[in-house]
């Protein structure tokens, strides 16, 4: 009730703010208005209102707060709408990426052709290496299958598909891959292909590799980037793990991704 | 190790582990003898017969790097006089 009585007068005071916005009068009128708004009411004003200073100030503050709240609410609503739109765009981009990007056509260690779509619906832990690798690849693969075993032991978690793709297609034939993967895990799938196919899949996953000089035995070491990649059931790159990460840390991370996963493909 | 047209086949898991074992024995000897390779000749030849030549070169380089890293982290490494002047 009080507010309704005060409101017109308070709005009247707000309209007096307008001259402040104009660059015209530096001194004079603008100053006068500002002074009027923030100072104690002059005797003439007090006379007009017939009220002491207190309620007048409270009214002003209340109206300012209400306007502030209104603006704040509007801003939040607009921001929420913008975030919703951005999320839609992101989901659409991911959907397109899931279908198009990172596709490959390689031979597994049993001689069967495999492409990315074959692994849709499964979580994949992927490692790029070569069978003639002195120590890093066996260590990383051992760590990878340890993660797979740890997660296998947990009820309610989907099985993770371990994949090993060679960066040495010249030597790593289907037979060589078969000999190699058997030492690690029964479900570890080795993938190989032609030099072009391997170059293509390495490009898709941003894997660097470079064969070193050959020695008298025609042996050589392939320098390559070292990382274990996690692919979601949509076939999208989700995370990567460097040499420094332990099997436990990787298992924890995979578990978290599994819990948070929402498919973008129908 | 059977010979394929492209050279030797990759070492199996057992062969890898034999190689790593021989390497570790050799490196332990070097640790105990302050890098004096003449005291570890027998282990060196055992290492060389257990591993492919490429791996021996690779592990030797790795050993050099690890030793350098140790020195560097201990603060023993001093820049040469040449670099200080240039």
PDB file of N, CA and C in Angstrom, chain A residues 143-176:
ATOM      1  N   UNK A 143      49.904 -51.704 -19.817  1.00  0.00           N
ATOM      2  CA  UNK A 143      49.116 -50.776 -19.002  1.00  0.00           C
ATOM      3  C   UNK A 143      47.675 -50.713 -19.529  1.00  0.00           C
ATOM      4  N   UNK A 144      47.539 -50.672 -20.843  1.00  0.00           N
ATOM      5  CA  UNK A 144      46.221 -50.590 -21.468  1.00  0.00           C
ATOM      6  C   UNK A 144      45.379 -51.818 -21.118  1.00  0.00           C
ATOM      7  N   UNK A 145      45.965 -52.999 -21.250  1.00  0.00           N
ATOM      8  CA  UNK A 145      45.166 -54.203 -20.968  1.00  0.00           C
ATOM      9  C   UNK A 145      44.906 -54.360 -19.478  1.00  0.00           C
ATOM     10  N   UNK A 146      45.771 -53.785 -18.660  1.00  0.00           N
ATOM     11  CA  UNK A 146      45.525 -53.783 -17.211  1.00  0.00           C
ATOM     12  C   UNK A 146      44.258 -52.986 -16.918  1.00  0.00           C
ATOM     13  N   UNK A 147      44.125 -51.832 -17.601  1.00  0.00           N
ATOM     14  CA  UNK A 147      42.914 -51.019 -17.455  1.00  0.00           C
ATOM     15  C   UNK A 147      41.689 -51.828 -17.877  1.00  0.00           C
ATOM     16  N   UNK A 148      41.809 -52.497 -19.036  1.00  0.00           N
ATOM     17  CA  UNK A 148      40.694 -53.293 -19.559  1.00  0.00           C
ATOM     18  C   UNK A 148      40.298 -54.368 -18.549  1.00  0.00           C
ATOM     19  N   UNK A 149      41.317 -55.036 -17.978  1.00  0.00           N
ATOM     20  CA  UNK A 149      41.038 -56.100 -16.994  1.00  0.00           C
ATOM     21  C   UNK A 149      40.384 -55.542 -15.747  1.00  0.00           C
ATOM     22  N   UNK A 150      40.881 -54.393 -15.269  1.00  0.00           N
ATOM     23  CA  UNK A 150      40.313 -53.780 -14.060  1.00  0.00           C
ATOM     24  C   UNK A 150      38.836 -53.460 -14.273  1.00  0.00           C
ATOM     25  N   UNK A 151      38.516 -52.909 -15.457  1.00  0.00           N
ATOM     26  CA  UNK A 151      37.131 -52.526 -15.733  1.00  0.00           C
ATOM     27  C   UNK A 151      36.256 -53.752 -15.991  1.00  0.00           C
ATOM     28  N   UNK A 152      36.847 -54.792 -16.570  1.00  0.00           N
ATOM     29  CA  UNK A 152      36.112 -56.037 -16.813  1.00  0.00           C
ATOM     30  C   UNK A 152      35.627 -56.637 -15.513  1.00  0.00           C
ATOM     31  N   UNK A 153      36.456 -56.482 -14.468  1.00  0.00           N
ATOM     32  CA  UNK A 153      36.146 -57.088 -13.178  1.00  0.00           C
ATOM     33  C   UNK A 153      34.996 -56.394 -12.468  1.00  0.00           C
ATOM     34  N   UNK A 154      34.612 -55.192 -12.966  1.00  0.00           N
ATOM     35  CA  UNK A 154      33.545 -54.455 -12.289  1.00  0.00           C
ATOM     36  C   UNK A 154      32.194 -54.749 -12.927  1.00  0.00           C
ATOM     37  N   UNK A 155      31.249 -55.259 -12.135  1.00  0.00           N
ATOM     38  CA  UNK A 155      29.930 -55.569 -12.698  1.00  0.00           C
ATOM     39  C   UNK A 155      29.206 -54.288 -13.085  1.00  0.00           C
ATOM     40  N   UNK A 156      28.423 -54.339 -14.140  1.00  0.00           N
ATOM     41  CA  UNK A 156      27.639 -53.168 -14.541  1.00  0.00           C
ATOM     42  C   UNK A 156      28.359 -52.232 -15.495  1.00  0.00           C
ATOM     43  N   UNK A 157      29.650 -52.472 -15.722  1.00  0.00           N
ATOM     44  CA  UNK A 157      30.359 -51.618 -16.690  1.00  0.00           C
ATOM     45  C   UNK A 157      30.435 -52.325 -18.034  1.00  0.00           C
ATOM     46  N   UNK A 158      30.252 -51.581 -19.122  1.00  0.00           N
ATOM     47  CA  UNK A 158      30.360 -52.222 -20.442  1.00  0.00           C
ATOM     48  C   UNK A 158      31.813 -52.610 -20.725  1.00  0.00           C
ATOM     49  N   UNK A 159      32.038 -53.671 -21.507  1.00  0.00           N
ATOM     50  CA  UNK A 159      33.421 -54.079 -21.793  1.00  0.00           C
ATOM     51  C   UNK A 159      34.108 -53.059 -22.705  1.00  0.00           C
ATOM     52  N   UNK A 160      35.380 -52.843 -22.466  1.00  0.00           N
ATOM     53  CA  UNK A 160      36.156 -51.906 -23.271  1.00  0.00           C
ATOM     54  C   UNK A 160      36.926 -52.699 -24.325  1.00  0.00           C
ATOM     55  N   UNK A 161      36.909 -52.215 -25.561  1.00  0.00           N
ATOM     56  CA  UNK A 161      37.626 -52.887 -26.648  1.00  0.00           C
ATOM     57  C   UNK A 161      39.032 -52.323 -26.797  1.00  0.00           C
ATOM     58  N   UNK A 162      40.074 -53.121 -26.523  1.00  0.00           N
ATOM     59  CA  UNK A 162      41.438 -52.632 -26.735  1.00  0.00           C
ATOM     60  C   UNK A 162      41.860 -52.795 -28.200  1.00  0.00           C
ATOM     61  N   UNK A 163      42.431 -51.714 -28.752  1.00  0.00           N
ATOM     62  CA  UNK A 163      42.885 -51.747 -30.142  1.00  0.00           C
ATOM     63  C   UNK A 163      44.345 -51.336 -30.241  1.00  0.00           C
ATOM     64  N   UNK A 164      45.068 -52.036 -31.104  1.00  0.00           N
ATOM     65  CA  UNK A 164      46.465 -51.699 -31.341  1.00  0.00           C
ATOM     66  C   UNK A 164      46.642 -51.486 -32.837  1.00  0.00           C
ATOM     67  N   UNK A 165      47.000 -50.285 -33.233  1.00  0.00           N
ATOM     68  CA  UNK A 165      47.203 -49.979 -34.652  1.00  0.00           C
ATOM     69  C   UNK A 165      48.690 -49.764 -34.904  1.00  0.00           C
ATOM     70  N   UNK A 166      49.210 -50.415 -35.933  1.00  0.00           N
ATOM     71  CA  UNK A 166      50.644 -50.309 -36.192  1.00  0.00           C
ATOM     72  C   UNK A 166      51.008 -49.039 -36.960  1.00  0.00           C
ATOM     73  N   UNK A 167      52.193 -48.520 -36.657  1.00  0.00           N
ATOM     74  CA  UNK A 167      52.741 -47.402 -37.434  1.00  0.00           C
ATOM     75  C   UNK A 167      53.906 -47.907 -38.284  1.00  0.00           C
ATOM     76  N   UNK A 168      53.988 -49.230 -38.433  1.00  0.00           N
ATOM     77  CA  UNK A 168      55.062 -49.858 -39.193  1.00  0.00           C
ATOM     78  C   UNK A 168      54.442 -50.874 -40.145  1.00  0.00           C
ATOM     79  N   UNK A 169      53.628 -50.397 -41.119  1.00  0.00           N
ATOM     80  CA  UNK A 169      52.904 -51.330 -41.982  1.00  0.00           C
ATOM     81  C   UNK A 169      53.821 -52.210 -42.824  1.00  0.00           C
ATOM     82  N   UNK A 170      55.062 -51.732 -43.044  1.00  0.00           N
ATOM     83  CA  UNK A 170      55.998 -52.498 -43.878  1.00  0.00           C
ATOM     84  C   UNK A 170      56.312 -53.857 -43.253  1.00  0.00           C
ATOM     85  N   UNK A 171      56.533 -53.868 -41.936  1.00  0.00           N
ATOM     86  CA  UNK A 171      56.914 -55.121 -41.283  1.00  0.00           C
ATOM     87  C   UNK A 171      55.751 -55.789 -40.561  1.00  0.00           C
ATOM     88  N   UNK A 172      54.819 -54.982 -40.058  1.00  0.00           N
ATOM     89  CA  UNK A 172      53.747 -55.540 -39.236  1.00  0.00           C
ATOM     90  C   UNK A 172      52.609 -56.062 -40.103  1.00  0.00           C
ATOM     91  N   UNK A 173      52.822 -57.264 -40.624  1.00  0.00           N
ATOM     92  CA  UNK A 173      51.805 -57.953 -41.409  1.00  0.00           C
ATOM     93  C   UNK A 173      50.740 -58.527 -40.484  1.00  0.00           C
ATOM     94  N   UNK A 174      49.703 -59.087 -41.064  1.00  0.00           N
ATOM     95  CA  UNK A 174      48.635 -59.699 -40.270  1.00  0.00           C
ATOM     96  C   UNK A 174      49.224 -60.771 -39.342  1.00  0.00           C
ATOM     97  N   UNK A 175      50.118 -61.582 -39.872  1.00  0.00           N
ATOM     98  CA  UNK A 175      50.722 -62.658 -39.071  1.00  0.00           C
ATOM     99  C   UNK A 175      51.566 -62.095 -37.926  1.00  0.00           C
ATOM    100  N   UNK A 176      52.330 -61.034 -38.233  1.00  0.00           N
ATOM    101  CA  UNK A 176      53.180 -60.420 -37.199  1.00  0.00           C
ATOM    102  C   UNK A 176      52.314 -59.833 -36.089  1.00  0.00           C
TER     103      UNK A 176
END
